[in-house]
Amino acid sequence: MYAETRTNQLTRGMRISQKYTPLFAEVLVEGPASLLRVERMGATHYFVRRETASYLELTERLYLGKNGVSVMNGNNYVGQLQLYFGDCAAAVQAAEHAPFTAEGLVRVVQAYNQQCSASHSLGSTPYSLTKPGTKMAWNVGVLGGIQFNSFALSNYDITSIASSLNGLNLDHRLHPVGGLYVDALHAGRVLALHSEATLNRFGSQQEFAASPTTSAGSYEWLGTQAQLRVGLRFFSALSQRKRQFFGGIGAGHSFTLSYKSSLKYGTASDSFLNGNDGFLCYLEAGVRQQRLTLTLTGQAAGTGYYEDTLGWQVRGNTHLLQYAGAMWSVSATLGYRLNTNTDARDSK
C-alpha cells in the first residue's frame, strides 16, 4: 500500500494505491495471530494475520490538507485493528490504547493469541522488537580466509611460434588473506558503504618444459601485496534469526609490498615480472549474522603485458614474444565485528 511520511514527498489529499511487491519481512510475532514488519523508505508497514483470515496491512501515512499546507495523519490503525479483531474483546481493548509501534501492536496481537485463539497461548517473538536504527552506524572488524589467484600467460602477437611460457599459469593456487574492514551502515540498515584493507600472498615458483625454440627452464614470481577496496553492500531485511544476506560491488587497488622475480632458460637467467600493482573491480555475496560475516568475492584486474627478452636472446635474437595475462581471484573470508552494535535488536 502506498504510504509516505516524508514531508517533502506528501501529496494533497489521502492517496490510496495498492500493488503487489515481493518483500522480506521481519517476523515480530509468530502464532495463531502473527505480526510482520517491513521497513520501506518513507514509512513503516505492519502486517497482521489471524487464523482463517487474510493479512491486514497497517502503515504510517501522512498527507497534505486541502490548503496544501497542513499535514494530516491518515493512519487509522486503531479502527482497523478493532474491526479486524472485533470478536475478541481483549484485542479490541488492547488496540484502544496501543501506540503505533512494534511493542504496541505486539500487545494487541498477543492479547488475541492468549485470550481468543483456539490454543489460548502467546505467540513466539523471535527477537527483540526495537525499531531499526534511524541514524548511520559503523561496523569495524577483522577478517581472514583464503584466496585463489589465477594469472595465465598467452602469446599476444605471434601465435604460430611454440613457447614454453604460453599457457603457463603463474599463480593458480590458494593463499591466506587477512585484514580489517569498516562498514558505514545507512539508517535503514539495507545499504552500507564497505571498505577493507587486506594482506595476501601471490605468485608461485615452478619449472616448465622445453619448447621447440627454447630449452626447459623455471621461474620464480612470489610476493606480498596489500589491497584496498571500497564498494556498496545491499542487505536484505533481517530475518527471524537475525540473518542478513547481501550482495556487493566495488573497486580497489593492489599495492605490491615485496616480491622476488626471476626467469631461467637452462643456464641463462634474467629478471621476470614486476610486482602485482593495479586497479581491480569485484563482486561479492554473503551472509551476516550477529558479529560474523561470511563473504564470497570474485575480482579481476586489468590485462598486463610481458616481453620475453631472455627467450629472445636464447632464440638467437629472433622472435621477441610478447605475452598477455590478467589476474583474477576468488576468495572466501569470515569477518568478526569488534565494536558493539548500536541497534538494540542485534545481539552482541
mmCIF file of C-alpha atoms in Angstrom:
data_model
loop_
_atom_site.group_PDB
_atom_site.id
_atom_site.type_symbol
_atom_site.label_atom_id
_atom_site.label_comp_id
_atom_site.label_asym_id
_atom_site.label_seq_id
_atom_site.Cartn_x
_atom_site.Cartn_y
_atom_site.Cartn_z
ATOM 1 C CA MET A 1 0.000 0.000 0.000
ATOM 2 C CA TYR A 2 1.266 3.463 -0.852
ATOM 3 C CA ALA A 3 2.316 5.345 2.272
ATOM 4 C CA GLU A 4 4.523 8.359 2.865
ATOM 5 C CA THR A 5 5.743 10.272 5.916
ATOM 6 C CA ARG A 6 8.470 12.463 4.393
ATOM 7 C CA THR A 7 7.041 15.972 4.318
ATOM 8 C CA ASN A 8 8.701 16.896 1.025
ATOM 9 C CA GLN A 9 7.044 13.881 -0.645
ATOM 10 C CA LEU A 10 3.467 14.309 0.618
ATOM 11 C CA THR A 11 0.540 14.647 -1.786
ATOM 12 C CA ARG A 12 -2.596 16.730 -1.346
ATOM 13 C CA GLY A 13 -5.384 14.510 -0.095
ATOM 14 C CA MET A 14 -5.014 10.904 1.008
ATOM 15 C CA ARG A 15 -3.803 8.720 -1.833
ATOM 16 C CA ILE A 16 -4.993 5.110 -1.920
ATOM 17 C CA SER A 17 -2.840 2.849 -4.055
ATOM 18 C CA GLN A 18 -2.165 -0.855 -3.697
ATOM 19 C CA LYS A 19 0.281 -3.041 -5.605
ATOM 20 C CA TYR A 20 1.847 -6.445 -5.062
ATOM 21 C CA THR A 21 5.586 -6.419 -4.359
ATOM 22 C CA PRO A 22 7.801 -9.286 -3.053
ATOM 23 C CA LEU A 23 9.206 -8.245 0.325
ATOM 24 C CA PHE A 24 11.469 -9.514 3.072
ATOM 25 C CA ALA A 25 9.573 -9.049 6.335
ATOM 26 C CA GLU A 26 10.650 -9.252 9.961
ATOM 27 C CA VAL A 27 8.655 -11.733 11.995
ATOM 28 C CA LEU A 28 7.715 -9.953 15.225
ATOM 29 C CA VAL A 29 5.128 -12.468 16.443
ATOM 30 C CA GLU A 30 4.522 -15.975 15.152
ATOM 31 C CA GLY A 31 1.433 -17.761 16.393
ATOM 32 C CA PRO A 32 -2.337 -18.084 15.829
ATOM 33 C CA ALA A 33 -2.175 -14.368 15.061
ATOM 34 C CA SER A 34 1.103 -13.217 13.546
ATOM 35 C CA LEU A 35 2.711 -9.812 13.120
ATOM 36 C CA LEU A 36 5.264 -8.825 10.462
ATOM 37 C CA ARG A 37 7.156 -5.583 9.929
ATOM 38 C CA VAL A 38 8.576 -4.113 6.719
ATOM 39 C CA GLU A 39 10.779 -1.010 6.646
ATOM 40 C CA ARG A 40 10.299 0.971 3.457
ATOM 41 C CA MET A 41 11.785 4.322 2.590
ATOM 42 C CA GLY A 42 9.242 6.839 3.835
ATOM 43 C CA ALA A 43 7.105 4.596 6.061
ATOM 44 C CA THR A 44 6.923 1.524 8.274
ATOM 45 C CA HIS A 45 4.401 -1.181 7.349
ATOM 46 C CA TYR A 46 2.975 -3.850 9.653
ATOM 47 C CA PHE A 47 1.057 -6.928 8.538
ATOM 48 C CA VAL A 48 -1.332 -8.723 10.898
ATOM 49 C CA ARG A 49 -2.858 -12.116 10.183
ATOM 50 C CA ARG A 50 -5.106 -14.336 12.274
ATOM 51 C CA GLU A 51 -6.413 -17.834 11.632
ATOM 52 C CA THR A 52 -8.621 -18.201 8.547
ATOM 53 C CA ALA A 53 -8.254 -14.519 7.653
ATOM 54 C CA SER A 54 -6.182 -12.606 5.130
ATOM 55 C CA TYR A 55 -3.434 -10.127 6.019
ATOM 56 C CA LEU A 56 -4.338 -6.710 7.401
ATOM 57 C CA GLU A 57 -1.830 -4.021 6.411
ATOM 58 C CA LEU A 58 -1.191 -1.146 8.791
ATOM 59 C CA THR A 59 1.084 1.700 7.836
ATOM 60 C CA GLU A 60 2.196 5.187 8.746
ATOM 61 C CA ARG A 61 0.575 7.665 6.385
ATOM 62 C CA LEU A 62 0.668 11.459 6.189
ATOM 63 C CA TYR A 63 -0.892 13.732 3.577
ATOM 64 C CA LEU A 64 -1.492 17.420 2.933
ATOM 65 C CA GLY A 65 -4.836 19.005 3.672
ATOM 66 C CA LYS A 66 -6.956 20.869 1.124
ATOM 67 C CA ASN A 67 -4.930 24.048 1.634
ATOM 68 C CA GLY A 68 -1.766 22.184 0.657
ATOM 69 C CA VAL A 69 -0.011 23.330 3.842
ATOM 70 C CA SER A 70 -1.393 21.499 6.867
ATOM 71 C CA VAL A 71 -0.158 17.941 7.408
ATOM 72 C CA MET A 72 -2.834 15.356 8.185
ATOM 73 C CA ASN A 73 -2.470 11.913 9.739
ATOM 74 C CA GLY A 74 -4.187 9.196 7.725
ATOM 75 C CA ASN A 75 -3.208 6.259 9.899
ATOM 76 C CA ASN A 76 -6.450 4.799 11.292
ATOM 77 C CA TYR A 77 -4.762 1.723 12.731
ATOM 78 C CA VAL A 78 -6.889 1.631 15.901
ATOM 79 C CA GLY A 79 -10.140 1.389 13.966
ATOM 80 C CA GLN A 80 -8.657 -1.176 11.574
ATOM 81 C CA LEU A 81 -7.476 -3.393 14.423
ATOM 82 C CA GLN A 82 -10.734 -3.155 16.322
ATOM 83 C CA LEU A 83 -12.671 -4.154 13.211
ATOM 84 C CA TYR A 84 -10.237 -6.987 12.381
ATOM 85 C CA PHE A 85 -10.342 -8.400 15.941
ATOM 86 C CA GLY A 86 -13.955 -7.391 16.509
ATOM 87 C CA ASP A 87 -14.950 -10.732 18.011
ATOM 88 C CA CYS A 88 -12.163 -10.605 20.611
ATOM 89 C CA ALA A 89 -12.825 -8.142 23.423
ATOM 90 C CA ALA A 90 -9.284 -8.434 24.802
ATOM 91 C CA ALA A 91 -7.704 -7.439 21.477
ATOM 92 C CA VAL A 92 -10.233 -4.637 20.916
ATOM 93 C CA GLN A 93 -9.444 -3.215 24.354
ATOM 94 C CA ALA A 94 -5.672 -3.526 23.782
ATOM 95 C CA ALA A 95 -5.968 -1.721 20.445
ATOM 96 C CA GLU A 96 -7.774 1.212 22.076
ATOM 97 C CA HIS A 97 -4.607 2.492 23.755
ATOM 98 C CA ALA A 98 -1.891 0.830 21.659
ATOM 99 C CA PRO A 99 0.728 3.185 20.163
ATOM 100 C CA PHE A 100 1.723 2.604 16.543
ATOM 101 C CA THR A 101 4.945 0.863 17.466
ATOM 102 C CA ALA A 102 6.135 -2.715 17.345
ATOM 103 C CA GLU A 103 5.610 -3.065 21.093
ATOM 104 C CA GLY A 104 2.112 -1.612 20.930
ATOM 105 C CA LEU A 105 0.954 -3.808 18.083
ATOM 106 C CA VAL A 106 2.532 -6.888 19.653
ATOM 107 C CA ARG A 107 0.373 -6.346 22.740
ATOM 108 C CA VAL A 108 -2.760 -6.352 20.566
ATOM 109 C CA VAL A 109 -1.776 -9.495 18.677
ATOM 110 C CA GLN A 110 -0.716 -11.315 21.831
ATOM 111 C CA ALA A 111 -3.966 -10.352 23.570
ATOM 112 C CA TYR A 112 -5.815 -12.191 20.819
ATOM 113 C CA ASN A 113 -3.430 -15.172 20.952
ATOM 114 C CA GLN A 114 -3.765 -15.592 24.700
ATOM 115 C CA GLN A 115 -7.440 -14.782 25.205
ATOM 116 C CA CYS A 116 -9.258 -15.632 21.974
ATOM 117 C CA SER A 117 -7.271 -18.088 19.872
ATOM 118 C CA ALA A 118 -8.016 -21.807 19.894
ATOM 119 C CA SER A 119 -4.737 -22.568 21.692
ATOM 120 C CA HIS A 120 -5.052 -19.689 24.220
ATOM 121 C CA SER A 121 -1.256 -19.327 24.181
ATOM 122 C CA LEU A 122 1.110 -16.484 23.390
ATOM 123 C CA GLY A 123 2.836 -16.455 20.028
ATOM 124 C CA SER A 124 6.615 -16.606 19.848
ATOM 125 C CA THR A 125 8.699 -13.444 19.415
ATOM 126 C CA PRO A 126 11.885 -14.397 17.544
ATOM 127 C CA TYR A 127 13.901 -11.387 18.689
ATOM 128 C CA SER A 128 13.779 -8.046 20.422
ATOM 129 C CA LEU A 129 11.342 -5.571 18.930
ATOM 130 C CA THR A 130 13.387 -2.400 18.977
ATOM 131 C CA LYS A 131 12.923 -0.411 15.785
ATOM 132 C CA PRO A 132 15.946 -0.395 13.446
ATOM 133 C CA GLY A 133 18.397 2.441 13.911
ATOM 134 C CA THR A 134 17.442 5.758 12.370
ATOM 135 C CA LYS A 135 20.995 7.100 12.210
ATOM 136 C CA MET A 136 24.082 5.945 10.369
ATOM 137 C CA ALA A 137 26.050 3.288 12.226
ATOM 138 C CA TRP A 138 29.578 1.938 11.913
ATOM 139 C CA ASN A 139 30.811 -1.631 11.997
ATOM 140 C CA VAL A 140 34.534 -2.244 12.410
ATOM 141 C CA GLY A 141 36.064 -5.689 12.351
ATOM 142 C CA VAL A 142 38.757 -8.114 11.295
ATOM 143 C CA LEU A 143 38.577 -10.723 8.562
ATOM 144 C CA GLY A 144 40.504 -13.757 7.446
ATOM 145 C CA GLY A 145 40.207 -16.529 4.906
ATOM 146 C CA ILE A 146 41.634 -17.969 1.722
ATOM 147 C CA GLN A 147 42.074 -16.573 -1.786
ATOM 148 C CA PHE A 148 42.623 -18.425 -5.034
ATOM 149 C CA ASN A 149 44.570 -16.479 -7.676
ATOM 150 C CA SER A 150 44.995 -17.157 -11.364
ATOM 151 C CA PHE A 151 47.377 -15.391 -13.737
ATOM 152 C CA ALA A 152 47.806 -17.276 -17.048
ATOM 153 C CA LEU A 153 50.091 -16.053 -19.836
ATOM 154 C CA SER A 154 49.200 -16.357 -23.526
ATOM 155 C CA ASN A 155 51.033 -15.372 -26.736
ATOM 156 C CA TYR A 156 49.917 -11.896 -27.631
ATOM 157 C CA ASP A 157 51.410 -11.108 -31.020
ATOM 158 C CA ILE A 158 52.905 -14.268 -32.603
ATOM 159 C CA THR A 159 50.723 -17.325 -32.079
ATOM 160 C CA SER A 160 52.443 -19.612 -34.612
ATOM 161 C CA ILE A 161 55.664 -19.987 -32.605
ATOM 162 C CA ALA A 162 55.669 -22.559 -29.836
ATOM 163 C CA SER A 163 56.703 -21.143 -26.484
ATOM 164 C CA SER A 164 57.328 -22.562 -23.027
ATOM 165 C CA LEU A 165 55.532 -19.664 -21.343
ATOM 166 C CA ASN A 166 52.370 -19.785 -23.459
ATOM 167 C CA GLY A 167 49.511 -21.065 -21.304
ATOM 168 C CA LEU A 168 51.627 -21.077 -18.138
ATOM 169 C CA ASN A 169 49.669 -20.062 -15.032
ATOM 170 C CA LEU A 170 51.968 -18.148 -12.706
ATOM 171 C CA ASP A 171 49.778 -18.486 -9.631
ATOM 172 C CA HIS A 172 46.899 -20.973 -9.717
ATOM 173 C CA ARG A 173 46.928 -21.706 -6.001
ATOM 174 C CA LEU A 174 45.388 -20.818 -2.642
ATOM 175 C CA HIS A 175 46.826 -18.124 -0.394
ATOM 176 C CA PRO A 176 45.853 -16.936 3.100
ATOM 177 C CA VAL A 177 44.293 -13.471 3.318
ATOM 178 C CA GLY A 178 43.581 -11.263 6.311
ATOM 179 C CA GLY A 179 42.783 -7.678 7.143
ATOM 180 C CA LEU A 180 40.389 -5.095 8.526
ATOM 181 C CA TYR A 181 37.009 -3.815 7.359
ATOM 182 C CA VAL A 182 34.761 -0.834 8.048
ATOM 183 C CA ASP A 183 31.071 -0.608 7.144
ATOM 184 C CA ALA A 184 29.149 2.664 7.208
ATOM 185 C CA LEU A 185 25.535 1.472 7.531
ATOM 186 C CA HIS A 186 22.717 3.557 6.101
ATOM 187 C CA ALA A 187 19.903 4.395 8.510
ATOM 188 C CA GLY A 188 17.639 1.732 7.024
ATOM 189 C CA ARG A 189 20.332 -0.953 7.517
ATOM 190 C CA VAL A 190 19.840 -2.245 3.974
ATOM 191 C CA LEU A 191 22.679 -0.255 2.373
ATOM 192 C CA ALA A 192 26.279 0.113 3.504
ATOM 193 C CA LEU A 193 29.468 1.713 2.246
ATOM 194 C CA HIS A 194 32.005 -1.063 2.669
ATOM 195 C CA SER A 195 35.776 -0.642 2.770
ATOM 196 C CA GLU A 196 38.514 -3.081 3.617
ATOM 197 C CA ALA A 197 42.290 -3.351 3.680
ATOM 198 C CA THR A 198 43.839 -6.804 3.329
ATOM 199 C CA LEU A 199 47.207 -8.510 3.004
ATOM 200 C CA ASN A 200 47.821 -11.663 0.981
ATOM 201 C CA ARG A 201 50.496 -13.549 -0.896
ATOM 202 C CA PHE A 202 50.610 -14.000 -4.654
ATOM 203 C CA GLY A 203 52.572 -15.952 -7.268
ATOM 204 C CA SER A 204 54.469 -19.234 -7.311
ATOM 205 C CA GLN A 205 57.671 -20.865 -8.498
ATOM 206 C CA GLN A 206 57.906 -23.885 -10.770
ATOM 207 C CA GLU A 207 59.717 -25.486 -13.658
ATOM 208 C CA PHE A 208 58.408 -25.635 -17.215
ATOM 209 C CA ALA A 209 59.144 -27.959 -20.113
ATOM 210 C CA ALA A 210 61.197 -27.143 -23.162
ATOM 211 C CA SER A 211 59.605 -25.934 -26.383
ATOM 212 C CA PRO A 212 60.887 -26.371 -29.978
ATOM 213 C CA THR A 213 62.537 -22.942 -29.730
ATOM 214 C CA THR A 214 63.721 -22.816 -26.098
ATOM 215 C CA SER A 215 65.181 -25.142 -23.511
ATOM 216 C CA ALA A 216 63.468 -26.177 -20.284
ATOM 217 C CA GLY A 217 63.555 -23.653 -17.505
ATOM 218 C CA SER A 218 61.963 -22.320 -14.360
ATOM 219 C CA TYR A 219 60.566 -19.130 -12.932
ATOM 220 C CA GLU A 220 60.060 -17.558 -9.544
ATOM 221 C CA TRP A 221 57.378 -14.909 -9.015
ATOM 222 C CA LEU A 222 56.402 -14.547 -5.382
ATOM 223 C CA GLY A 223 55.345 -11.597 -3.313
ATOM 224 C CA THR A 224 53.144 -9.942 -0.731
ATOM 225 C CA GLN A 225 50.536 -7.360 -1.620
ATOM 226 C CA ALA A 226 48.100 -5.054 0.113
ATOM 227 C CA GLN A 227 44.659 -4.441 -1.324
ATOM 228 C CA LEU A 228 42.342 -1.535 -0.607
ATOM 229 C CA ARG A 229 38.727 -1.944 -1.717
ATOM 230 C CA VAL A 230 35.674 0.303 -1.476
ATOM 231 C CA GLY A 231 32.157 -0.560 -2.575
ATOM 232 C CA LEU A 232 28.464 -0.794 -1.762
ATOM 233 C CA ARG A 233 26.696 -3.620 0.003
ATOM 234 C CA PHE A 234 22.977 -4.203 -0.378
ATOM 235 C CA PHE A 235 21.390 -6.117 2.517
ATOM 236 C CA SER A 236 18.133 -7.988 2.785
ATOM 237 C CA ALA A 237 15.882 -7.196 5.714
ATOM 238 C CA LEU A 238 16.619 -9.053 8.918
ATOM 239 C CA SER A 239 15.082 -12.497 9.106
ATOM 240 C CA GLN A 240 13.675 -14.006 12.256
ATOM 241 C CA ARG A 241 17.126 -15.434 13.032
ATOM 242 C CA LYS A 242 18.842 -12.046 12.703
ATOM 243 C CA ARG A 243 20.442 -13.207 9.476
ATOM 244 C CA GLN A 244 21.017 -10.842 6.564
ATOM 245 C CA PHE A 245 22.040 -11.801 3.058
ATOM 246 C CA PHE A 246 23.837 -9.240 0.943
ATOM 247 C CA GLY A 247 25.397 -8.572 -2.410
ATOM 248 C CA GLY A 248 28.040 -6.011 -3.224
ATOM 249 C CA ILE A 249 30.012 -4.313 -5.949
ATOM 250 C CA GLY A 250 33.075 -2.098 -5.869
ATOM 251 C CA ALA A 251 36.609 -1.315 -6.964
ATOM 252 C CA GLY A 252 40.046 -1.173 -5.444
ATOM 253 C CA HIS A 253 43.787 -1.162 -5.938
ATOM 254 C CA SER A 254 46.586 -3.642 -5.272
ATOM 255 C CA PHE A 255 49.946 -2.471 -3.948
ATOM 256 C CA THR A 256 52.989 -4.752 -4.029
ATOM 257 C CA LEU A 257 54.879 -4.632 -0.735
ATOM 258 C CA SER A 258 57.678 -7.054 -1.636
ATOM 259 C CA TYR A 259 58.403 -9.612 -4.318
ATOM 260 C CA LYS A 260 61.028 -11.898 -5.878
ATOM 261 C CA SER A 261 61.115 -12.470 -9.615
ATOM 262 C CA SER A 262 63.428 -14.430 -11.910
ATOM 263 C CA LEU A 263 63.281 -16.456 -15.140
ATOM 264 C CA LYS A 264 65.660 -19.175 -16.365
ATOM 265 C CA TYR A 265 66.101 -20.986 -19.680
ATOM 266 C CA GLY A 266 68.708 -23.641 -18.991
ATOM 267 C CA THR A 267 71.662 -21.757 -17.516
ATOM 268 C CA ALA A 268 70.552 -18.341 -18.831
ATOM 269 C CA SER A 269 68.675 -16.196 -16.328
ATOM 270 C CA ASP A 270 67.107 -12.754 -16.103
ATOM 271 C CA SER A 271 64.555 -10.827 -14.119
ATOM 272 C CA PHE A 272 60.925 -11.756 -14.739
ATOM 273 C CA LEU A 273 57.669 -9.925 -13.995
ATOM 274 C CA ASN A 274 57.394 -6.903 -11.737
ATOM 275 C CA GLY A 275 55.029 -6.816 -8.781
ATOM 276 C CA ASN A 276 51.261 -7.061 -8.862
ATOM 277 C CA ASP A 277 50.093 -3.447 -8.702
ATOM 278 C CA GLY A 278 46.917 -2.287 -10.403
ATOM 279 C CA PHE A 279 43.240 -1.416 -10.259
ATOM 280 C CA LEU A 280 40.615 -4.095 -9.762
ATOM 281 C CA CYS A 281 36.852 -4.470 -9.653
ATOM 282 C CA TYR A 282 34.876 -7.015 -7.656
ATOM 283 C CA LEU A 283 31.503 -8.601 -6.975
ATOM 284 C CA GLU A 284 30.594 -10.227 -3.689
ATOM 285 C CA ALA A 285 27.816 -12.081 -1.912
ATOM 286 C CA GLY A 286 27.490 -13.213 1.653
ATOM 287 C CA VAL A 287 25.547 -13.508 4.852
ATOM 288 C CA ARG A 288 25.827 -11.639 8.124
ATOM 289 C CA GLN A 289 24.595 -12.918 11.479
ATOM 290 C CA GLN A 290 25.271 -11.068 14.711
ATOM 291 C CA ARG A 291 29.037 -10.420 14.812
ATOM 292 C CA LEU A 292 30.012 -12.777 11.969
ATOM 293 C CA THR A 293 30.058 -12.082 8.225
ATOM 294 C CA LEU A 294 30.780 -14.782 5.644
ATOM 295 C CA THR A 295 31.697 -13.372 2.224
ATOM 296 C CA LEU A 296 32.456 -14.877 -1.198
ATOM 297 C CA THR A 297 34.218 -12.478 -3.548
ATOM 298 C CA GLY A 298 35.272 -12.576 -7.173
ATOM 299 C CA GLN A 299 37.611 -9.900 -8.514
ATOM 300 C CA ALA A 300 39.506 -9.151 -11.715
ATOM 301 C CA ALA A 301 42.316 -6.788 -12.642
ATOM 302 C CA GLY A 302 43.286 -5.286 -15.969
ATOM 303 C CA THR A 303 45.390 -7.075 -18.584
ATOM 304 C CA GLY A 304 49.175 -6.854 -18.270
ATOM 305 C CA TYR A 305 51.890 -7.496 -20.877
ATOM 306 C CA TYR A 306 55.344 -9.065 -20.710
ATOM 307 C CA GLU A 307 58.125 -9.148 -23.327
ATOM 308 C CA ASP A 308 60.261 -12.272 -23.067
ATOM 309 C CA THR A 309 63.677 -10.710 -23.756
ATOM 310 C CA LEU A 310 65.510 -13.679 -22.237
ATOM 311 C CA GLY A 311 63.717 -16.089 -24.571
ATOM 312 C CA TRP A 312 64.526 -13.747 -27.449
ATOM 313 C CA GLN A 313 68.226 -13.985 -26.585
ATOM 314 C CA VAL A 314 68.074 -17.778 -26.222
ATOM 315 C CA ARG A 315 66.479 -17.982 -29.676
ATOM 316 C CA GLY A 316 69.389 -16.069 -31.176
ATOM 317 C CA ASN A 317 67.726 -12.661 -31.150
ATOM 318 C CA THR A 318 64.760 -13.794 -33.219
ATOM 319 C CA HIS A 319 61.065 -13.801 -32.426
ATOM 320 C CA LEU A 320 60.636 -11.446 -29.453
ATOM 321 C CA LEU A 321 57.472 -12.855 -27.960
ATOM 322 C CA GLN A 322 55.026 -10.729 -26.033
ATOM 323 C CA TYR A 323 52.579 -12.255 -23.582
ATOM 324 C CA ALA A 324 49.318 -11.014 -22.147
ATOM 325 C CA GLY A 325 47.793 -12.021 -18.846
ATOM 326 C CA ALA A 326 45.123 -10.858 -16.397
ATOM 327 C CA MET A 327 44.921 -11.633 -12.715
ATOM 328 C CA TRP A 328 41.607 -12.805 -11.312
ATOM 329 C CA SER A 329 40.816 -14.312 -7.967
ATOM 330 C CA VAL A 330 38.052 -15.703 -5.792
ATOM 331 C CA SER A 331 38.102 -15.596 -2.011
ATOM 332 C CA ALA A 332 36.135 -16.771 0.983
ATOM 333 C CA THR A 333 36.506 -14.771 4.182
ATOM 334 C CA LEU A 334 34.977 -14.734 7.625
ATOM 335 C CA GLY A 335 34.692 -11.358 9.317
ATOM 336 C CA TYR A 336 34.230 -10.647 13.018
ATOM 337 C CA ARG A 337 32.749 -7.339 14.181
ATOM 338 C CA LEU A 338 34.795 -5.809 17.002
ATOM 339 C CA ASN A 339 32.545 -2.945 18.075
ATOM 340 C CA THR A 340 29.168 -3.279 19.767
ATOM 341 C CA ASN A 341 26.113 -2.780 17.576
ATOM 342 C CA THR A 342 24.110 0.341 18.337
ATOM 343 C CA ASP A 343 20.870 -1.363 17.280
ATOM 344 C CA ALA A 344 19.413 -2.984 20.371
ATOM 345 C CA ARG A 345 17.935 -5.872 18.462
ATOM 346 C CA ASP A 346 21.318 -7.024 17.073
ATOM 347 C CA SER A 347 22.663 -9.184 19.863
ATOM 348 C CA LYS A 348 26.256 -8.822 20.947
#
